[in-house]
Amino acid sequence: MWRALRHVTNTKHGQHLAEKTIDCLDWTEGEINIHQLFTGYTNGRRDWLAWPQILKLKDWPPSNLFEEQLPRHCAEFISSLPFKEYTDPHKGSLNLAVKLPNGSLKPDLGPKTYIAYGFPQELGRGDSVTKLHCDMSDAVNVLTHIAEVKLDSDQLTVIEKLKQKHLEQEKRELLGDDQDGETNVDMLNIIHLLQ
């Protein structure tokens, strides 16, 4: 995809466009240069504490631009859909949204890409790249590519230390300033069971 987008630049500054991202650790929004995003996808990115960054693009590219900016990818996505009579967004014979009259409000039929960084090990926080949600219409997800980022032993050591710090913080947050000894003991038992 990066190769297909290399030519798309900001007309005012001649730079590659910045895209909105969501940091899955704290659910904050930010921006990243599209080239840096794809480099991070293949090589990995770390925050200032050496914690793996787990980013996802927010609604990228917009559906109205997908076919225009990435025509080959759009055609490949549509051709890879199962049960085309239901899922083809242009001519699925059993796709009710295709049958709606022109001028009516139709649901966004995509396609859309979902580009996110993940991490194969359980980190304890920031692991999930999608919150539980309900779509307005049915959706078909097609996994088209994954890339494995290799971490060296120093990075793994830093991650383990940060996981321990996060666990201690979570214990403090669960116990809070509550002086009720019985509740605190119950919470400690729950934490030990979860480990």
Coordinates of C-alpha atoms in Angstrom, one line a residue:
M1 CA 0.0 0.0 0.0
W2 CA 2.9 2.4 0.8
R3 CA 4.1 2.0 -2.8
A4 CA 0.7 2.9 -4.1
L5 CA 0.6 6.0 -1.9
R6 CA 4.1 7.3 -2.4
H7 CA 2.9 9.9 -4.9
V8 CA 0.2 11.4 -2.6
T9 CA 1.6 14.4 -0.9
N10 CA 0.3 17.5 0.9
T11 CA 0.0 20.1 -1.9
K12 CA 0.9 23.0 0.4
H13 CA 4.1 21.5 1.8
G14 CA 5.1 18.8 -0.6
Q15 CA 5.3 16.3 2.2
H16 CA 3.5 13.0 2.6
L17 CA 0.2 13.3 4.3
A18 CA -0.2 12.9 8.1
E19 CA -2.9 10.5 9.1
K20 CA -4.9 10.3 12.3
T21 CA -3.9 7.4 14.6
I22 CA -5.2 6.0 17.9
D23 CA -2.7 4.9 20.5
C24 CA -4.2 1.7 21.8
L25 CA -2.4 2.0 25.2
D26 CA -4.2 5.1 26.3
W27 CA -6.7 5.6 23.4
T28 CA -5.4 9.1 22.6
E29 CA -5.5 10.4 19.0
G30 CA -2.4 11.6 17.3
E31 CA -1.0 12.1 13.8
I32 CA 1.8 10.2 12.0
N33 CA 3.3 10.6 8.6
I34 CA 2.1 7.8 6.4
H35 CA 5.6 6.7 5.5
Q36 CA 6.6 6.5 9.2
L37 CA 3.4 4.5 9.9
F38 CA 4.3 1.8 7.3
T39 CA 7.9 1.8 8.4
G40 CA 6.7 1.2 12.0
Y41 CA 4.4 -1.6 10.7
T42 CA 7.4 -3.5 9.3
N43 CA 10.2 -2.5 11.7
G44 CA 8.2 -1.7 14.9
R45 CA 7.9 1.5 16.9
R46 CA 8.6 2.2 20.5
D47 CA 7.5 5.0 22.8
W48 CA 9.8 7.0 25.1
L49 CA 9.8 4.2 27.7
A50 CA 10.7 1.6 25.0
W51 CA 7.2 0.1 25.3
P52 CA 6.0 -1.2 21.9
Q53 CA 3.7 1.4 20.3
I54 CA 0.4 -0.2 19.3
L55 CA -1.2 2.2 16.8
K56 CA -4.1 2.0 14.5
L57 CA -5.2 4.2 11.7
K58 CA -8.5 5.9 12.2
D59 CA -11.0 5.4 9.3
W60 CA -8.3 5.3 6.6
P61 CA -8.6 5.9 3.8
P62 CA -12.1 7.4 3.7
S63 CA -14.4 5.2 1.7
N64 CA -15.1 7.9 -0.9
L65 CA -11.3 8.0 -1.6
F66 CA -10.4 4.4 -1.4
E67 CA -11.2 3.4 -5.0
E68 CA -9.8 6.7 -6.3
Q69 CA -6.4 6.5 -4.4
L70 CA -6.0 2.7 -4.4
P71 CA -7.9 1.3 -7.4
R72 CA -5.9 -1.9 -7.7
H73 CA -6.2 -2.6 -3.9
C74 CA -9.9 -1.9 -4.1
A75 CA -10.4 -4.3 -6.9
E76 CA -8.4 -7.0 -5.1
F77 CA -10.4 -6.6 -1.9
I78 CA -13.7 -6.8 -3.6
S79 CA -12.6 -9.9 -5.6
S80 CA -11.4 -11.6 -2.3
L81 CA -14.8 -11.3 -0.6
P82 CA -16.7 -14.5 0.1
F83 CA -20.4 -14.8 -0.9
K84 CA -20.2 -12.1 -3.5
E85 CA -24.0 -12.1 -4.0
Y86 CA -24.3 -10.7 -0.5
T87 CA -21.0 -8.8 0.0
D88 CA -20.2 -7.1 -3.3
P89 CA -20.8 -3.4 -2.6
H90 CA -21.5 -2.6 -6.2
K91 CA -23.5 -5.5 -7.7
G92 CA -24.2 -8.1 -5.1
S93 CA -27.6 -9.4 -6.2
L94 CA -28.6 -10.2 -2.6
N95 CA -27.0 -7.1 -1.1
L96 CA -30.0 -5.0 0.0
A97 CA -28.0 -1.7 0.1
V98 CA -27.2 -2.1 -3.6
K99 CA -31.0 -2.2 -4.2
L100 CA -31.7 1.2 -2.5
P101 CA -32.8 3.9 -5.0
N102 CA -30.4 6.6 -6.1
G103 CA -30.5 9.6 -3.8
S104 CA -31.4 7.5 -0.7
L105 CA -29.1 7.4 2.3
K106 CA -27.0 4.2 2.0
P107 CA -24.7 2.7 4.6
D108 CA -21.0 2.9 4.0
L109 CA -20.2 -0.3 2.1
G110 CA -16.5 0.2 2.0
P111 CA -14.1 -1.2 1.4
K112 CA -11.9 0.1 4.2
T113 CA -8.5 -1.0 5.3
Y114 CA -7.7 -1.6 8.9
I115 CA -4.0 -1.0 9.6
A116 CA -2.8 -1.5 13.1
Y117 CA 0.3 -2.6 15.0
G118 CA -0.1 -5.5 17.3
F119 CA 2.1 -7.6 19.6
P120 CA 1.9 -11.4 19.8
Q121 CA 2.5 -11.5 23.6
E122 CA 0.1 -10.4 26.2
L123 CA 1.3 -7.1 27.5
G124 CA -1.3 -6.4 30.1
R125 CA -2.4 -3.1 28.7
G126 CA -2.7 -1.6 25.2
D127 CA -3.1 -5.1 23.8
S128 CA -6.4 -4.7 22.1
V129 CA -6.5 -2.6 18.9
T130 CA -10.3 -2.6 18.6
K131 CA -12.8 -1.9 21.4
L132 CA -15.9 -4.0 21.4
H133 CA -18.4 -2.2 19.2
C134 CA -21.4 -2.6 17.0
D135 CA -21.4 -1.7 13.4
M136 CA -24.4 -0.2 11.7
S137 CA -24.4 -2.9 9.0
D138 CA -22.8 -6.3 8.6
A139 CA -19.1 -6.4 7.9
V140 CA -16.7 -8.8 6.3
N141 CA -13.1 -8.8 7.5
V142 CA -10.4 -10.1 5.3
L143 CA -6.9 -10.6 6.7
T144 CA -4.5 -9.7 3.9
H145 CA -1.2 -9.2 5.5
I146 CA 0.7 -9.5 8.7
A147 CA 4.3 -8.6 9.5
E148 CA 6.3 -9.9 12.5
V149 CA 8.6 -7.5 14.2
K150 CA 11.6 -9.2 15.9
L151 CA 12.5 -7.8 19.4
D152 CA 16.0 -8.2 20.8
S153 CA 16.7 -9.4 24.3
D154 CA 17.2 -5.8 25.6
Q155 CA 13.8 -4.7 24.4
L156 CA 12.2 -7.8 25.9
T157 CA 13.9 -7.1 29.3
V158 CA 12.5 -3.5 29.2
I159 CA 9.0 -4.8 28.4
E160 CA 9.1 -7.3 31.3
K161 CA 10.2 -4.5 33.7
L162 CA 7.4 -2.2 32.4
K163 CA 4.9 -5.0 32.8
Q164 CA 5.9 -5.4 36.4
K165 CA 5.5 -1.7 37.0
H166 CA 2.1 -1.7 35.3
L167 CA 1.0 -4.7 37.5
E168 CA 2.0 -2.8 40.7
Q169 CA 0.2 0.3 39.5
E170 CA -3.0 -1.8 38.8
K171 CA -2.7 -3.2 42.3
R172 CA -2.6 0.3 43.8
E173 CA -5.5 1.4 41.6
L174 CA -7.6 -1.6 42.6
L175 CA -6.9 -1.2 46.3
G176 CA -7.0 2.6 46.3
D177 CA -7.0 4.5 49.6
D178 CA -9.8 2.2 51.0
Q179 CA -8.9 1.3 54.6
D180 CA -11.4 -1.6 54.7
G181 CA -9.0 -4.5 55.3
E182 CA -11.5 -7.2 54.2
T183 CA -12.0 -5.6 50.8
N184 CA -8.3 -5.1 50.3
V185 CA -7.6 -8.8 51.1
D186 CA -10.4 -9.8 48.7
M187 CA -8.9 -7.6 45.9
L188 CA -5.4 -9.1 46.5
N189 CA -6.8 -12.6 46.2
I190 CA -8.4 -11.7 42.9
I191 CA -5.1 -10.2 41.6
H192 CA -3.2 -13.3 42.6
L193 CA -5.8 -15.5 40.8
L194 CA -5.4 -13.5 37.7
Q195 CA -1.6 -13.9 37.5

